[in-house]
Amino acid sequence: MRRLLRVSCVLLAGCHDWPGALEECRDAGRCVQGSPGGGTGGSSGGAGGGGVLVQTQLTVLPDTLAFGDLATGDTSAGRPLTITNAATATAVNVRLTLPPGFLRLSTGQCPPNLSPSESCTVQMAFNPGSTPMAYDATGAVVADNAPAATFHLSGNAVTSSLSVTPPARDFGIIALDAGLSQTFTLRNDSSSIPITGLGFSTALGDAGTWQFTNVSCASPLAPLSTCQVRVDLSANVPGRHAGSVTASGTPGAVRTFNFTLQTGAPLSVSVNGGVTAERFVTDDLDGGLTCSTSCAQLVPHGDSRTFRFVTSRNRTQLEGWSGACQGLGECRLTVTGPAALAAEVRSNNYMFISSTLHTGKLGGFTGANSMCQALAADAGLPGTFIALLGRWDGNLAQGTPVFDWNPMNGKRGWVRVDGKPFGDSTASLDQQQWVYPPLLDERGRHVTDVGAWTGLEFFGGRMRSPAGCCPDTCGPTASTPGADWTDDAPSKSGRFGNPSERWLAGSSPTVSCDAMRHLYCFDTTLNEPQVTPRAPPGARRGFLSSPLPGDKNRTAIDQFCTSEAAALGFDAGFRALRGEIGAAPLDGHDLDAGPWYQPNGVALFDPAASISSLGLAARTPTVMTWLGAPRPDVVGTPVSTCQGWHADGGLQNGDVWFTSSAGVSVGPTFCGSYPVICLER
């Protein structure tokens, strides 16, 4: 009869490796030791050599330990973990299996054999490494004859977080020996980790007298709390300097904050004279200084600056720099100490010859002034413009100089609309003088067809209004005085001037009032001296020589020019503008390098322009200069060159250039002594 073994299987750890376990229970995961025997029946399963039951169970409380944040490399306080042998009959030898970052403290132990229903408590701690990271792992309690009991472990390894406000400080440019101060705020940004051992190290450089002050920083610096330090400086060494302070504490709190500065010297810039809205000085830096009146700034020691004068209208011009810079053009300055510079500026009134033609019926002075004002406004020219016209006075005797310049309101200084100077004062205008001829209209276009109404004549060395017998102002009569410029009857006459020669009173001064003429228009707003004529940088020079006879050959006359140039301080070679038999006056001159300019800055001769541009015109009484040809670009002949420059006086002729009251004229004259125009090679 087969004996049946009745067993009760209990889940035990490691039963598959237990040799004494019955096969049935091993397969079921429950281990029972037994041998054949026992009864053959009954609910008890018989006794005989029946199975012996081993039943062991471990429990752990709590099943989760969350340690939270802890500084890297630190060890947390212990947390209790209670282990219980829940078995009813068997003692067990328990052991702990722990993941990296966690340990069991020496306080609290379990006995070698944990009896049934007995508990023990151990202390668990979080002990992360040096790398900030999150820990999340499982620990276990194991025994030889029991299944493992697991529990969850977690914690965050962190470093302390230290921030500084401001993180860096550039003090910018400061004056030598100027004091400055900056407070820095330190903050422990951690919500749970205090900073201990807080200390500071400094690297303050050699800029001058530095001082570091710990205002309120103490150790420990609690989580989310702040403290202050301060840096003070008196800079007394020129140059650019840098310094730093490093704050450090535990755990892992390190922060360096830097500061820089540049010493500088005070530089003042002023703009003097002229119309404020039309001029300013600027430097060559992006976003640098722009000054229209007076400015000051600190400039780094050793910096080089280039200052430029800028104008929005050519009537406003730089007369020159003063102070730290001199002369014209750009002002280049290297700053080594306090400096001041000024732009000396002049603004002049505009003048022009009208683009429009009119009969003598101008609507009187009011109408003529309105015409000038309208033309100026249409061309965008600022100012208050009047027409320069004479007034007949029948009560005065012929020959009395009576022209009244009062409509000019005592103003002075005029330029053409191209910015070139025209005249300085009514005294110079009274002499028919100009610097550059009044040939440009309100838009800068040349006007060369006919003259302009003036109603003036040149008498006794100055301008006068027509008087007595001759009311040459298109309108007035003995019975209607004051009717100037109101009539265009052919029977009435008016005086006019030629803008290329006698600009106020021409050589043939009168014309009937139905003729068409221009107007001279003058602004009467500003009262500054005429802008100084300036030759462009690098311009070639020219001048009018002393008189010399007509028997000087080419070699002799060029040597004469070079000798007179040396007396003027010019060291270059010069050549006379004079024709020869078979050669034009311009031959031998470089015609592609632009005009020649006189020592006074006024253009003398431009080979690309009309001979009417000769700069000697209308500046003195009539001047004749040797030319030796009908035009500068035409070859000479024996007749035009005093027989090849071999004659002096007598009946021989040579062509001369009339350069004052008739600035465009060339004609023959006796071979006497005349100046020559000398031009730089």
XYZ file of C-alpha atoms in Angstrom:
681
model
C 0.000 0.000 0.000
C 1.427 3.374 -0.883
C 1.929 5.823 1.979
C 0.764 9.344 1.470
C 2.779 12.263 2.840
C 0.575 15.144 3.796
C 2.485 18.389 4.028
C 1.677 22.008 4.681
C 3.828 24.254 2.514
C 4.903 27.698 3.682
C 6.656 30.205 1.429
C 10.312 30.371 2.410
C 13.186 32.112 0.737
C 15.794 29.893 -0.865
C 13.755 26.712 -0.697
C 14.883 25.605 -4.104
C 18.418 25.206 -2.736
C 17.321 23.331 0.437
C 18.213 19.660 0.045
C 15.737 18.526 2.668
C 12.752 20.149 1.090
C 10.177 17.927 -0.413
C 9.951 18.101 -4.133
C 6.294 18.997 -4.084
C 6.932 22.043 -1.920
C 10.041 23.127 -3.769
C 8.056 23.181 -6.916
C 5.378 25.176 -5.221
C 7.881 27.516 -3.648
C 7.146 26.121 -0.191
C 9.773 24.088 1.615
C 8.945 21.184 4.002
C 11.382 18.677 5.459
C 9.930 15.140 5.808
C 10.396 11.389 5.374
C 8.134 8.515 4.486
C 5.993 7.382 7.366
C 2.873 8.217 9.176
C -0.544 6.828 8.898
C -2.251 5.791 5.800
C -5.349 7.746 6.221
C -7.227 10.274 8.205
C -7.481 13.908 7.878
C -4.328 14.366 9.863
C -2.331 12.642 7.232
C -0.759 10.212 9.734
C 2.153 10.775 11.912
C 4.892 8.265 11.205
C 7.849 10.138 9.865
C 5.621 13.125 8.882
C 7.062 16.491 7.594
C 8.514 19.186 9.853
C 7.299 22.757 8.829
C 9.766 25.700 8.892
C 7.856 29.085 8.640
C 9.864 32.439 8.627
C 8.699 36.006 7.626
C 10.574 39.395 7.851
C 8.970 42.837 7.943
C 10.508 46.349 7.723
C 9.077 49.618 8.958
C 8.967 52.203 7.552
C 9.121 50.886 4.049
C 10.361 54.307 2.715
C 13.119 56.631 3.979
C 13.269 60.029 2.127
C 16.258 62.068 3.294
C 15.643 65.161 1.129
C 18.501 67.569 0.257
C 21.962 67.073 1.664
C 25.263 68.728 0.748
C 27.598 66.617 -1.322
C 30.033 64.589 0.796
C 28.031 65.183 3.947
C 26.321 62.564 6.203
C 22.772 63.006 7.355
C 21.400 62.353 10.812
C 20.238 58.785 11.442
C 16.726 57.643 10.629
C 15.324 54.511 12.407
C 14.526 51.322 10.500
C 12.754 48.552 12.465
C 13.160 44.919 11.401
C 10.763 42.234 12.738
C 10.952 38.420 12.538
C 7.294 37.613 12.040
C 7.895 33.878 12.157
C 6.229 31.911 14.977
C 8.931 29.360 15.631
C 12.284 30.008 13.949
C 15.040 32.467 14.804
C 16.875 34.110 11.859
C 20.218 35.808 11.286
C 19.323 39.067 9.464
C 21.599 41.178 7.239
C 21.204 44.576 5.461
C 21.945 45.116 1.785
C 22.288 48.899 0.989
C 22.779 50.803 -2.314
C 25.620 53.412 -2.781
C 25.025 56.689 -0.965
C 23.379 55.150 2.112
C 24.862 53.545 5.248
C 23.916 52.067 8.604
C 25.211 53.988 11.561
C 26.923 52.262 14.425
C 24.131 53.169 16.798
C 21.397 50.535 16.926
C 22.162 46.854 16.169
C 20.244 43.642 15.520
C 21.204 40.476 17.503
C 22.953 37.598 15.709
C 19.722 35.611 15.776
C 16.429 37.401 15.704
C 13.931 35.299 17.586
C 10.382 34.737 16.402
C 8.206 37.832 16.872
C 11.310 39.817 17.937
C 12.167 43.248 16.464
C 15.354 45.347 16.311
C 16.012 48.930 15.177
C 18.991 50.222 13.215
C 19.877 53.839 12.211
C 20.055 54.605 8.488
C 21.871 57.646 7.053
C 22.295 59.411 3.666
C 25.948 59.787 2.679
C 26.187 61.032 -0.958
C 29.377 61.452 -2.931
C 30.926 64.672 -4.257
C 28.755 64.909 -7.360
C 25.402 66.690 -7.101
C 22.707 64.195 -8.103
C 19.465 62.548 -7.064
C 19.582 59.164 -5.321
C 16.635 56.778 -5.640
C 17.284 53.097 -4.779
C 16.099 50.027 -2.888
C 17.624 48.463 0.259
C 16.883 44.963 1.573
C 16.881 42.917 4.799
C 17.869 39.296 4.085
C 18.163 36.101 6.128
C 19.364 32.589 5.301
C 15.977 30.990 5.618
C 13.600 33.839 4.809
C 12.583 35.929 1.820
C 14.127 39.445 1.609
C 12.181 42.409 2.903
C 12.799 45.562 0.773
C 12.481 49.269 1.548
C 12.802 52.470 -0.570
C 15.652 55.010 -0.065
C 15.896 58.489 -1.631
C 17.816 61.749 -1.255
C 19.294 64.662 -3.222
C 22.991 65.481 -3.143
C 23.330 69.230 -3.676
C 25.914 71.965 -3.435
C 25.142 75.292 -1.867
C 24.332 78.079 -4.365
C 25.910 81.506 -3.902
C 24.993 84.438 -6.173
C 26.291 88.014 -6.289
C 24.490 91.183 -7.389
C 25.765 92.845 -9.468
C 27.775 89.920 -10.853
C 30.378 92.390 -12.217
C 30.878 96.129 -12.162
C 32.479 98.328 -14.779
C 33.038 101.688 -13.166
C 33.629 103.194 -16.615
C 35.899 106.185 -16.992
C 36.800 108.025 -13.808
C 39.027 110.998 -13.157
C 42.364 110.482 -11.466
C 42.072 110.490 -7.660
C 38.309 110.300 -7.906
C 36.696 108.150 -5.240
C 34.200 105.466 -6.062
C 32.344 102.792 -4.137
C 30.334 99.708 -5.007
C 28.319 97.448 -2.702
C 27.879 93.803 -3.729
C 25.059 91.644 -2.316
C 25.688 87.936 -1.754
C 22.786 85.497 -1.506
C 22.579 81.852 -0.501
C 20.177 80.612 -3.170
C 19.726 77.192 -1.604
C 16.434 76.639 0.161
C 17.909 74.129 2.617
C 21.724 74.203 2.754
C 23.478 76.838 4.856
C 26.893 78.095 3.765
C 29.547 77.727 6.409
C 33.124 78.944 6.567
C 32.310 81.957 4.356
C 35.500 83.847 3.502
C 36.899 86.278 0.929
C 40.076 86.679 -1.093
C 40.897 89.807 -3.147
C 42.945 90.686 -6.206
C 42.752 94.437 -6.357
C 45.438 95.365 -8.884
C 47.552 98.519 -8.961
C 45.075 101.215 -9.949
C 45.480 103.067 -6.684
C 44.117 102.832 -3.170
C 41.698 99.919 -2.873
C 39.774 98.892 0.200
C 37.584 95.833 0.690
C 35.014 95.867 3.489
C 32.902 92.965 4.703
C 29.776 94.816 5.660
C 27.484 92.101 6.952
C 28.562 88.652 5.737
C 28.876 86.109 8.586
C 29.063 82.320 8.710
C 26.854 80.407 8.427
C 24.872 82.171 5.731
C 21.414 80.745 6.137
C 19.405 79.436 3.180
C 17.842 82.222 1.072
C 19.510 84.935 3.148
C 21.752 87.790 1.934
C 24.694 89.846 3.111
C 26.815 92.723 1.733
C 30.437 93.568 1.019
C 31.828 96.851 -0.369
C 34.747 97.856 -2.589
C 36.125 101.423 -2.329
C 38.768 102.934 -4.589
C 40.705 106.111 -5.163
C 42.354 105.676 -8.571
C 45.685 107.466 -8.897
C 47.447 105.463 -11.626
C 46.493 106.322 -15.232
C 45.268 103.477 -17.373
C 42.814 100.619 -17.433
C 42.597 98.448 -14.334
C 40.752 95.363 -13.103
C 40.218 93.712 -9.721
C 38.223 90.863 -8.253
C 36.890 89.432 -5.000
C 36.277 85.714 -4.526
C 33.789 84.506 -1.916
C 33.970 80.857 -0.884
C 32.236 78.642 1.640
C 31.100 75.093 2.367
C 29.661 73.136 0.714
C 30.943 74.055 -2.722
C 30.047 77.740 -2.588
C 32.485 79.749 -4.733
C 31.742 82.987 -6.535
C 34.133 85.550 -8.048
C 32.917 89.015 -8.889
C 34.999 91.388 -10.995
C 35.265 95.107 -11.394
C 37.057 97.237 -13.980
C 37.753 100.910 -14.524
C 39.531 103.279 -16.863
C 41.063 106.514 -15.694
C 40.408 109.512 -17.869
C 41.175 113.169 -18.290
C 38.531 115.877 -18.653
C 38.087 117.140 -22.195
C 35.920 120.137 -22.932
C 34.667 121.081 -26.373
C 32.954 124.301 -27.323
C 31.504 125.644 -30.548
C 31.719 129.413 -30.753
C 29.953 131.696 -33.206
C 27.650 130.960 -36.078
C 24.056 129.806 -36.120
C 23.697 127.236 -33.348
C 21.272 125.003 -35.206
C 23.604 124.762 -38.184
C 26.858 123.601 -36.599
C 28.248 120.988 -34.269
C 31.402 119.076 -33.491
C 31.522 115.282 -33.457
C 34.208 112.692 -32.826
C 35.010 109.452 -34.627
C 33.494 107.064 -32.094
C 30.214 105.256 -32.609
C 27.805 106.934 -30.239
C 30.543 109.383 -29.255
C 30.452 113.079 -28.477
C 28.262 115.425 -30.482
C 28.393 119.031 -29.364
C 26.630 122.115 -30.694
C 27.447 124.562 -27.891
C 29.684 123.292 -25.081
C 30.331 119.768 -23.858
C 32.641 117.979 -21.481
C 33.497 114.345 -20.949
C 36.157 112.137 -19.443
C 38.355 110.615 -22.112
C 40.488 107.557 -21.316
C 44.136 108.355 -20.794
C 46.061 107.654 -23.960
C 43.010 107.654 -26.210
C 43.276 109.297 -29.611
C 40.246 111.166 -30.871
C 39.502 112.810 -34.179
C 37.072 115.694 -34.003
C 35.274 117.052 -37.041
C 33.249 120.151 -37.658
C 29.887 119.448 -39.295
C 27.514 122.003 -40.737
C 24.049 121.645 -42.192
C 24.432 124.801 -44.324
C 27.451 125.998 -46.241
C 26.915 129.549 -45.021
C 28.167 128.301 -41.644
C 31.854 127.459 -41.792
C 34.739 126.607 -39.525
C 37.184 129.462 -39.177
C 39.630 127.312 -37.258
C 40.296 125.333 -34.081
C 41.662 126.856 -30.931
C 42.975 125.376 -27.710
C 44.232 121.814 -27.958
C 43.950 121.924 -31.775
C 44.903 124.568 -34.280
C 44.233 125.202 -37.925
C 41.482 123.787 -40.099
C 40.320 120.348 -41.102
C 40.138 117.521 -38.597
C 41.320 117.931 -35.026
C 43.404 114.903 -34.005
C 44.123 114.736 -30.315
C 45.818 112.214 -28.009
C 44.565 112.708 -24.471
C 47.276 112.664 -21.823
C 45.752 115.157 -19.418
C 43.025 117.796 -19.125
C 42.387 119.452 -22.486
C 40.050 121.979 -24.065
C 39.386 122.719 -27.690
C 37.030 125.062 -29.470
C 35.641 125.320 -32.972
C 35.553 128.952 -34.054
C 32.643 129.311 -36.464
C 31.120 132.001 -38.607
C 27.725 132.127 -40.251
C 27.152 134.604 -43.053
C 24.142 135.874 -44.912
C 23.342 134.399 -48.293
C 23.268 136.552 -51.406
C 22.334 135.621 -54.971
C 21.375 137.026 -58.326
C 17.787 136.134 -59.108
C 17.060 133.388 -61.588
C 14.086 135.419 -62.800
C 14.136 138.419 -65.127
C 12.009 141.512 -64.530
C 11.258 144.866 -66.088
C 11.798 147.973 -64.031
C 8.219 147.708 -62.799
C 9.003 145.822 -59.608
C 6.245 147.100 -57.345
C 8.626 149.461 -55.641
C 11.070 148.356 -52.982
C 8.391 146.309 -51.229
C 7.593 144.359 -54.364
C 11.256 143.755 -55.213
C 11.952 142.599 -51.667
C 9.021 140.192 -51.869
C 10.393 138.762 -55.098
C 13.755 138.074 -53.447
C 12.122 136.579 -50.375
C 9.938 134.267 -52.448
C 12.896 133.028 -54.491
C 14.922 132.381 -51.327
C 12.072 130.528 -49.645
C 11.475 128.378 -52.710
C 15.174 127.435 -52.721
C 15.160 126.703 -48.985
C 17.425 129.596 -48.044
C 16.896 130.992 -44.532
C 16.798 134.680 -43.723
C 15.124 137.958 -44.524
C 15.997 139.037 -48.060
C 15.891 142.428 -49.724
C 16.625 143.570 -53.261
C 19.687 145.800 -53.482
C 18.277 148.857 -55.287
C 19.048 152.569 -55.298
C 16.555 155.360 -54.644
C 16.434 158.650 -56.606
C 16.705 161.829 -54.608
C 15.872 164.845 -56.734
C 16.794 167.310 -54.010
C 20.513 166.584 -54.080
C 23.060 167.953 -56.462
C 24.631 165.790 -59.133
C 27.755 164.053 -57.852
C 26.857 163.880 -54.185
C 27.457 160.304 -52.839
C 24.113 159.545 -51.318
C 23.497 155.798 -51.649
C 21.816 154.703 -48.454
C 22.969 151.261 -47.251
C 20.512 151.401 -44.342
C 18.257 148.695 -45.846
C 21.112 146.322 -45.085
C 20.340 146.998 -41.401
C 23.985 147.402 -40.524
C 24.622 143.725 -41.223
C 27.810 142.290 -42.651
C 29.222 139.100 -44.089
C 27.748 137.492 -47.226
C 28.395 134.270 -49.075
C 27.080 132.930 -52.337
C 24.792 129.918 -52.157
C 27.796 127.666 -52.854
C 29.316 128.868 -49.585
C 32.078 130.885 -51.202
C 32.560 134.334 -49.673
C 31.179 137.297 -51.560
C 31.802 140.371 -49.432
C 32.309 141.502 -45.874
C 30.745 144.903 -45.349
C 28.794 147.634 -47.056
C 32.066 149.604 -47.143
C 33.640 146.989 -49.423
C 30.453 146.682 -51.479
C 30.506 150.446 -51.878
C 33.806 150.012 -53.752
C 32.280 147.394 -56.110
C 34.588 144.809 -54.583
C 33.859 141.124 -54.262
C 35.733 137.971 -53.308
C 33.871 135.638 -55.665
C 31.642 137.259 -58.320
C 27.840 137.295 -57.864
C 27.179 134.871 -60.705
C 25.067 132.258 -58.881
C 21.291 132.305 -58.555
C 19.305 131.100 -55.535
C 19.877 127.462 -56.540
C 23.561 127.800 -57.332
C 23.210 128.020 -61.110
C 25.411 130.372 -63.132
C 23.725 133.482 -64.506
C 25.704 135.101 -67.304
C 23.145 136.494 -69.770
C 22.338 140.065 -68.659
C 22.946 142.242 -65.636
C 20.846 143.135 -62.610
C 18.866 146.274 -61.780
C 20.650 148.469 -59.224
C 19.808 152.127 -59.907
C 23.357 153.001 -58.834
C 26.379 154.662 -60.303
C 30.002 154.731 -59.253
C 31.139 158.265 -58.565
C 33.777 159.824 -56.372
C 35.215 156.466 -55.334
C 31.929 155.045 -54.066
C 28.374 154.207 -55.018
C 25.701 156.851 -55.239
C 22.028 156.908 -56.038
C 21.116 158.874 -59.129
C 20.349 162.442 -58.168
C 19.241 165.727 -59.608
C 18.704 165.473 -63.320
C 18.675 161.708 -63.816
C 16.004 159.587 -62.061
C 17.406 156.271 -63.384
C 15.289 154.114 -61.087
C 12.359 153.367 -63.393
C 9.600 155.614 -62.144
C 10.171 158.729 -60.087
C 9.804 162.231 -61.424
C 10.097 165.637 -59.855
C 6.354 165.506 -59.214
C 6.322 161.868 -58.081
C 9.423 161.321 -55.925
C 9.457 158.002 -54.194
C 7.996 156.139 -57.185
C 11.206 154.196 -57.749
C 10.887 150.819 -59.521
C 7.218 151.200 -60.373
C 7.293 151.817 -64.134
C 8.302 149.799 -67.206
C 7.756 152.585 -69.741
C 10.324 152.529 -72.572
C 10.754 156.224 -72.095
C 12.148 155.767 -68.620
C 15.536 154.384 -67.721
C 17.176 152.414 -64.995
C 20.724 151.612 -64.064
C 22.101 148.073 -63.843
C 25.344 146.260 -63.093
C 27.162 143.369 -64.705
C 27.808 140.479 -62.278
C 31.062 139.514 -63.999
C 32.663 142.971 -63.847
C 31.210 146.253 -62.528
C 28.509 144.432 -60.628
C 26.705 147.502 -59.220
C 27.274 150.032 -61.987
C 28.305 148.775 -65.417
C 30.359 150.534 -68.043
C 27.146 151.133 -70.035
C 24.943 151.644 -67.001
C 21.452 152.573 -68.234
C 18.747 150.768 -70.152
C 15.070 151.472 -70.804
C 12.748 150.232 -68.075
C 10.977 147.742 -70.310
C 14.213 145.744 -70.521
C 14.552 142.525 -68.579
C 17.127 142.324 -65.844
C 17.831 140.239 -62.724
C 17.863 141.367 -59.084
C 20.614 141.155 -56.516
C 19.123 139.625 -53.359
C 20.767 139.921 -49.939
C 19.858 138.398 -46.589
C 19.956 140.967 -43.789
C 19.800 138.698 -40.737
C 23.325 137.927 -39.533
C 26.150 140.182 -38.495
C 29.392 138.227 -38.445
C 32.573 138.983 -40.403
C 32.825 137.396 -43.800
C 34.048 133.814 -43.686
C 37.705 133.576 -44.554
C 38.346 132.165 -48.014
C 40.015 128.770 -47.750
C 41.897 126.835 -50.350
C 41.207 123.091 -50.266
C 43.926 120.985 -48.631
C 46.706 120.282 -51.102
C 45.479 122.876 -53.603
C 48.006 124.330 -55.993
C 49.075 127.901 -55.413
C 49.174 130.860 -57.725
C 49.759 134.602 -57.470
C 50.124 137.814 -59.409
C 53.773 138.782 -59.807
C 55.404 142.173 -59.752
C 55.457 143.990 -63.096
C 58.145 142.943 -65.591
C 58.875 144.121 -69.148
C 57.913 142.308 -72.308
C 61.443 141.244 -73.214
C 61.745 138.253 -70.823
C 62.001 134.865 -72.483
C 60.397 131.681 -71.075
C 63.368 130.703 -68.907
C 63.721 134.174 -67.461
C 60.043 134.653 -66.687
C 59.711 131.228 -64.989
C 62.774 131.976 -62.882
C 61.166 135.296 -61.996
C 57.988 133.488 -60.828
C 59.961 130.970 -58.761
C 61.974 133.741 -57.110
C 58.859 135.695 -56.134
C 57.223 132.470 -54.897
C 60.178 131.897 -52.565
C 59.664 135.378 -51.137
C 56.069 134.329 -50.355
C 57.310 131.192 -48.589
C 56.529 128.751 -51.426
C 59.274 126.232 -52.117
C 57.804 124.620 -55.255
C 58.615 125.461 -58.851
C 56.362 127.953 -60.640
C 55.579 128.603 -64.297
C 54.139 131.765 -65.819
C 50.726 131.620 -67.466
C 51.978 133.205 -70.696
C 51.819 132.215 -74.328
C 54.736 131.866 -76.753
C 54.960 131.867 -80.506
C 53.386 128.504 -81.335
C 52.507 127.667 -77.720
C 49.368 128.425 -75.672
C 49.571 129.912 -72.152
C 48.181 126.650 -70.725
C 50.849 124.519 -72.388
C 53.235 123.075 -69.821
C 50.645 123.234 -67.023
C 48.891 120.185 -65.539
C 45.246 120.819 -66.325
C 43.883 117.803 -64.429
C 44.875 118.737 -60.883
C 42.187 121.359 -60.248
C 42.295 125.150 -59.808
C 45.110 127.276 -58.477
C 44.489 129.365 -55.339
C 45.973 132.670 -54.230
C 47.735 132.995 -50.875
C 44.572 134.628 -49.485
C 42.603 131.435 -50.198
C 40.641 132.808 -53.150
C 40.602 130.781 -56.343
C 42.877 132.370 -58.914
C 42.463 130.349 -62.073
C 40.529 127.224 -63.028
C 41.456 125.868 -66.471
C 38.138 124.000 -66.609
C 36.087 127.180 -66.126
C 35.471 130.343 -68.063
C 38.101 133.059 -67.915
C 35.442 135.064 -66.054
C 36.379 133.003 -62.996
C 39.767 134.684 -62.756
C 40.040 135.521 -59.085
C 41.746 138.873 -59.523
C 38.643 140.431 -61.020
C 37.102 143.442 -59.254
C 39.505 143.385 -56.324
C 41.601 146.418 -57.241
C 41.461 149.110 -59.897
C 42.046 147.772 -63.391
C 44.980 145.359 -63.516
C 46.498 144.043 -66.714
C 48.605 140.897 -66.772
C 50.634 139.361 -69.565
C 48.838 136.548 -71.386
C 50.492 136.482 -74.819
C 47.489 134.968 -76.610
C 43.821 135.741 -77.299
C 42.811 132.993 -74.839
C 44.640 130.720 -72.389
C 44.171 127.737 -74.711
C 45.208 129.498 -77.968
C 48.800 129.606 -79.246
C 50.637 132.875 -79.330
C 51.787 134.796 -82.377
C 54.508 137.394 -82.860
C 51.879 140.092 -82.583
C 50.494 138.732 -79.305
C 53.918 138.065 -77.717
C 55.855 141.274 -78.248
C 57.655 139.597 -81.166
C 58.489 136.518 -79.155
C 59.139 138.527 -75.985
C 61.972 140.514 -77.428
C 60.404 143.966 -77.262
C 60.212 146.421 -74.410
C 58.086 149.491 -75.084
C 58.012 151.094 -78.496
C 55.266 150.339 -80.919
C 55.239 146.575 -80.506
C 52.164 144.971 -78.947
C 51.452 142.014 -76.718
C 48.174 140.534 -75.468
C 47.302 141.266 -71.875
C 44.510 140.054 -69.635
C 42.318 142.811 -68.178
C 41.523 141.548 -64.708
C 39.390 143.996 -62.784
C 36.600 146.101 -64.126
C 36.598 143.906 -67.233
C 37.626 140.525 -65.913
C 36.893 138.700 -69.160
C 38.797 140.951 -71.515
C 41.948 140.119 -73.467
C 43.498 142.629 -75.824
C 46.718 144.124 -77.171
C 48.709 146.845 -75.524
C 52.149 148.339 -75.847
C 54.984 146.104 -74.657
C 55.566 147.867 -71.369
C 55.870 146.326 -67.901
C 52.972 144.268 -66.528
C 52.575 141.492 -63.977
C 52.191 137.869 -64.943
C 50.149 135.139 -63.296
C 52.503 132.579 -61.746
C 51.136 129.041 -61.240
C 52.627 126.214 -59.223
C 53.883 123.397 -61.408
